[in-house]
Each structure stands twice: as C-alpha cells, then as structure tokens.
Amino acid sequence: MFKRRKPLSLLETTRELFWPSMGWKRALVYTKNRLIRLSDTTHSIALGLSIGMGVSFTPLLGTHFIQAGILAWLFRGNVFSAMMGTFVGNPWTFPFFWWGGFSLGRYFFEILGIEGAGALPDTLTVSLALEMMTTEPMTLFMPWMLGGYILVVATIPFSYPVYYTLIKAAKAARAKTIAHKQKQQAS
C-alpha cells in the first residue's frame, strides 16, 4: 500500500540512509510523532529509547535492533521505541561512540591487568579493523566490546530522565490538542 512506484536502487537507498530526501527535519518530526502516538506508558517508551541509545555504543553493527528489542523486552520497555532509539547511533555519531567504547574498554583492560589491548593505529580503515578483529581480537574487538557495554549501562540512567520528560510533555501537548479539537467539534 505504501510502496514506491519505482523502487530505489542500491545507490539511492544508501544515499537515503545518509541524507533523507524528505529532509532531516521531516524525518525527525515523523519519528517523534510515531513515538508520541504509541499507546504505551511514558516510562516504557522512555526506557525503550534509553536502551536503544545505549546499544548504539556496542561494536556489533547490524545487531543493534535485535539487542535493543531483546533488552527492551527483558526490562519491560517499549520494543518499538528501543528500535527507534538505536537511530541515535548513525554514521555521524558512531565514530565518537565507538572511540569512547574502545578507549573505556582499553582503560578497564589496563586496570584489570589483561594483556593485549593495544592502541588504535593512526589510520584505521574498515578492512584493517576487520582484519584486526579476526586475527587479534584482544587488540581491538574485546576492549571495544567491554567499553561499549559499560557505556550501555552508564548512559541509560542519564538518558532515561531526559527522554521521560520529553515524552511526557509531548503526550500532554497532544492530549491538550485533541481535547481542544473535540471541544471545537462539540460546539
């Protein structure tokens, strides 16, 4: 029903991922409206968003939706909002998230006395990172994984109150607008 007449090519789909043709503002407004209209509690939606945001710190790209959905289900958060929360992790934010995860993981490796966590090379390409993860996982992947999951746990308590406040205010504004429209229609 809502399909395009002409499906997007792979190149166009990739471009849409990085720069939506509808514009960032419209994409963000659409996502915000979808979240506000969820018929779940404010707590559940905010928890889901926080979990989704936190999962974006992990290096397991491609599994963020799955991780967020499972964690939201386990902690009784809203699964859809958790999946939407993963969009905080995007091509613009991943380098910062992942550098933070790797640095924190390396720091904990040093504290725990675990050998093998090395420094990042000056130039890190995708192929070099994949090679390092498969041949020497303790150098890159394991510290990144440890730091990423520490950041998941650390960010949820800080992001939850922010999301809770925003969702609560948006739901109240929506309820007020609906009540005003119903009042106008009744008179």
CSV table of C-alpha atoms in Angstrom, one decimal:
chain,number,residue,atom,x,y,z
A,1,MET,CA,0.0,0.0,0.0
A,2,PHE,CA,2.8,2.5,0.9
A,3,LYS,CA,5.3,1.2,-1.6
A,4,ARG,CA,7.1,3.4,-4.1
A,5,ARG,CA,6.0,3.2,-7.7
A,6,LYS,CA,9.7,2.9,-8.7
A,7,PRO,CA,11.8,1.0,-6.1
A,8,LEU,CA,15.0,2.8,-5.1
A,9,SER,CA,18.3,1.4,-6.5
A,10,LEU,CA,21.1,0.3,-4.0
A,11,LEU,CA,22.9,3.6,-4.5
A,12,GLU,CA,19.7,5.7,-3.9
A,13,THR,CA,18.9,3.6,-0.8
A,14,THR,CA,22.4,4.2,0.6
A,15,ARG,CA,22.1,7.9,-0.1
A,16,GLU,CA,18.7,7.9,1.7
A,17,LEU,CA,20.4,6.3,4.7
A,18,PHE,CA,22.9,9.2,5.0
A,19,TRP,CA,20.8,12.0,3.7
A,20,PRO,CA,17.0,11.5,3.6
A,21,SER,CA,15.3,13.1,0.5
A,22,MET,CA,12.4,14.2,2.7
A,23,GLY,CA,14.9,16.2,4.8
A,24,TRP,CA,16.1,15.7,8.3
A,25,LYS,CA,13.5,17.9,9.9
A,26,ARG,CA,10.6,16.0,8.4
A,27,ALA,CA,12.2,12.6,9.2
A,28,LEU,CA,12.7,13.6,12.8
A,29,VAL,CA,9.2,15.1,13.1
A,30,TYR,CA,7.7,11.8,11.6
A,31,THR,CA,9.7,9.7,14.1
A,32,LYS,CA,8.7,12.0,17.0
A,33,ASN,CA,5.1,11.7,16.1
A,34,ARG,CA,5.3,7.9,15.9
A,35,LEU,CA,6.8,7.7,19.4
A,36,ILE,CA,4.2,10.1,20.9
A,37,ARG,CA,1.3,8.2,19.4
A,38,LEU,CA,2.4,4.9,21.0
A,39,SER,CA,-0.2,3.6,23.3
A,40,ASP,CA,2.3,2.6,26.0
A,41,THR,CA,3.3,4.2,29.2
A,42,THR,CA,5.7,7.2,29.2
A,43,HIS,CA,8.0,5.0,31.4
A,44,SER,CA,8.1,2.2,28.9
A,45,ILE,CA,8.7,4.4,25.9
A,46,ALA,CA,11.5,6.4,27.7
A,47,LEU,CA,13.1,3.2,28.8
A,48,GLY,CA,13.0,1.8,25.3
A,49,LEU,CA,14.6,4.9,23.9
A,50,SER,CA,17.3,4.8,26.5
A,51,ILE,CA,18.1,1.2,25.8
A,52,GLY,CA,18.2,1.8,22.1
A,53,MET,CA,20.5,4.7,22.5
A,54,GLY,CA,22.8,2.8,24.8
A,55,VAL,CA,23.0,-0.2,22.5
A,56,SER,CA,24.4,2.1,19.8
A,57,PHE,CA,27.7,2.2,21.8
A,58,THR,CA,28.3,-1.5,21.0
A,59,PRO,CA,30.5,-2.6,18.1
A,60,LEU,CA,28.1,-5.2,16.8
A,61,LEU,CA,26.7,-3.2,14.0
A,62,GLY,CA,23.8,-4.9,12.4
A,63,THR,CA,22.6,-6.4,15.6
A,64,HIS,CA,21.6,-3.1,17.3
A,65,PHE,CA,17.9,-3.6,16.5
A,66,ILE,CA,18.0,-7.1,17.9
A,67,GLN,CA,19.9,-6.2,21.0
A,68,ALA,CA,17.6,-3.2,21.7
A,69,GLY,CA,14.5,-5.3,21.2
A,70,ILE,CA,15.6,-8.1,23.4
A,71,LEU,CA,16.8,-5.8,26.2
A,72,ALA,CA,13.6,-3.7,26.0
A,73,TRP,CA,11.5,-6.9,26.2
A,74,LEU,CA,13.6,-8.1,29.2
A,75,PHE,CA,13.3,-4.8,31.1
A,76,ARG,CA,9.7,-4.2,30.0
A,77,GLY,CA,10.5,-1.2,27.9
A,78,ASN,CA,8.7,-0.5,24.6
A,79,VAL,CA,10.4,-2.6,21.9
A,80,PHE,CA,9.5,-0.2,19.0
A,81,SER,CA,10.9,2.8,20.9
A,82,ALA,CA,14.0,0.8,21.6
A,83,MET,CA,14.5,0.2,17.9
A,84,MET,CA,13.9,3.9,17.2
A,85,GLY,CA,16.4,4.8,20.0
A,86,THR,CA,19.1,2.9,18.0
A,87,PHE,CA,19.0,5.7,15.4
A,88,VAL,CA,20.9,7.9,17.8
A,89,GLY,CA,23.7,5.8,16.6
A,90,ASN,CA,24.2,6.8,13.0
A,91,PRO,CA,27.1,7.4,10.6
A,92,TRP,CA,27.6,10.8,12.2
A,93,THR,CA,27.8,9.6,15.8
A,94,PHE,CA,29.3,6.1,15.5
A,95,PRO,CA,32.9,7.2,15.3
A,96,PHE,CA,32.5,9.1,18.6
A,97,PHE,CA,30.5,6.3,20.3
A,98,TRP,CA,33.0,3.6,19.2
A,99,TRP,CA,36.1,5.6,20.1
A,100,GLY,CA,34.6,6.1,23.5
A,101,GLY,CA,33.8,2.4,23.9
A,102,PHE,CA,37.2,1.3,22.8
A,103,SER,CA,39.0,3.9,25.0
A,104,LEU,CA,37.0,2.9,28.0
A,105,GLY,CA,37.4,-0.8,27.4
A,106,ARG,CA,41.2,-0.4,27.0
A,107,TYR,CA,41.3,1.6,30.2
A,108,PHE,CA,39.5,-1.3,32.0
A,109,PHE,CA,41.8,-3.8,30.4
A,110,GLU,CA,44.7,-1.9,31.9
A,111,ILE,CA,43.1,-1.7,35.4
A,112,LEU,CA,42.2,-5.4,35.3
A,113,GLY,CA,45.7,-6.3,34.1
A,114,ILE,CA,44.5,-8.0,30.9
A,115,GLU,CA,47.2,-8.1,28.3
A,116,GLY,CA,46.7,-7.5,24.6
A,117,ALA,CA,44.6,-4.3,24.4
A,118,GLY,CA,46.6,-2.1,22.0
A,119,ALA,CA,46.3,1.4,20.8
A,120,LEU,CA,44.4,2.2,17.6
A,121,PRO,CA,46.6,2.8,14.5
A,122,ASP,CA,46.9,6.3,13.1
A,123,THR,CA,44.8,5.4,10.1
A,124,LEU,CA,42.1,2.8,10.6
A,125,THR,CA,40.2,1.6,7.6
A,126,VAL,CA,37.2,-0.8,7.6
A,127,SER,CA,39.3,-3.6,6.1
A,128,LEU,CA,42.1,-3.1,8.7
A,129,ALA,CA,39.6,-3.0,11.5
A,130,LEU,CA,38.0,-6.3,10.3
A,131,GLU,CA,41.5,-7.9,9.9
A,132,MET,CA,42.4,-6.8,13.4
A,133,MET,CA,39.1,-8.2,14.9
A,134,THR,CA,39.6,-11.6,13.2
A,135,THR,CA,43.3,-12.1,13.7
A,136,GLU,CA,43.9,-10.3,17.0
A,137,PRO,CA,40.5,-9.8,18.7
A,138,MET,CA,42.1,-8.8,22.1
A,139,THR,CA,43.7,-5.8,20.4
A,140,LEU,CA,40.6,-4.1,19.1
A,141,PHE,CA,37.4,-6.0,19.4
A,142,MET,CA,37.4,-7.2,23.1
A,143,PRO,CA,38.2,-3.8,24.6
A,144,TRP,CA,35.7,-2.2,22.3
A,145,MET,CA,33.0,-4.7,23.3
A,146,LEU,CA,33.7,-4.3,27.0
A,147,GLY,CA,33.8,-0.5,26.8
A,148,GLY,CA,30.6,-0.5,24.7
A,149,TYR,CA,28.6,-2.5,27.1
A,150,ILE,CA,29.9,-0.4,30.1
A,151,LEU,CA,28.7,2.7,28.2
A,152,VAL,CA,25.3,1.0,27.6
A,153,VAL,CA,24.8,0.6,31.4
A,154,ALA,CA,26.3,4.0,32.1
A,155,THR,CA,24.1,6.0,29.7
A,156,ILE,CA,20.7,4.6,30.5
A,157,PRO,CA,20.4,6.4,33.9
A,158,PHE,CA,21.3,9.7,32.3
A,159,SER,CA,19.2,9.4,29.1
A,160,TYR,CA,16.1,8.0,30.8
A,161,PRO,CA,15.0,11.1,32.7
A,162,VAL,CA,15.6,13.3,29.6
A,163,TYR,CA,13.5,11.0,27.4
A,164,TYR,CA,10.9,10.6,30.1
A,165,THR,CA,10.5,14.4,30.4
A,166,LEU,CA,10.3,14.9,26.7
A,167,ILE,CA,7.8,12.1,26.1
A,168,LYS,CA,5.6,13.2,29.0
A,169,ALA,CA,5.5,16.8,27.8
A,170,ALA,CA,4.8,15.8,24.2
A,171,LYS,CA,2.0,13.4,25.2
A,172,ALA,CA,0.4,16.1,27.4
A,173,ALA,CA,0.6,18.6,24.5
A,174,ARG,CA,-1.0,16.1,22.2
A,175,ALA,CA,-3.8,15.3,24.7
A,176,LYS,CA,-4.4,19.0,25.1
A,177,THR,CA,-4.6,19.5,21.3
A,178,ILE,CA,-7.0,16.5,20.9
A,179,ALA,CA,-9.2,17.9,23.8
A,180,HIS,CA,-9.3,21.3,22.2
A,181,LYS,CA,-10.3,19.9,18.8
A,182,GLN,CA,-13.1,17.8,20.4
A,183,LYS,CA,-14.3,20.8,22.3
A,184,GLN,CA,-14.5,22.8,19.0
A,185,GLN,CA,-16.3,20.0,17.2
A,186,ALA,CA,-18.9,19.7,20.0
A,187,SER,CA,-19.8,23.3,19.9
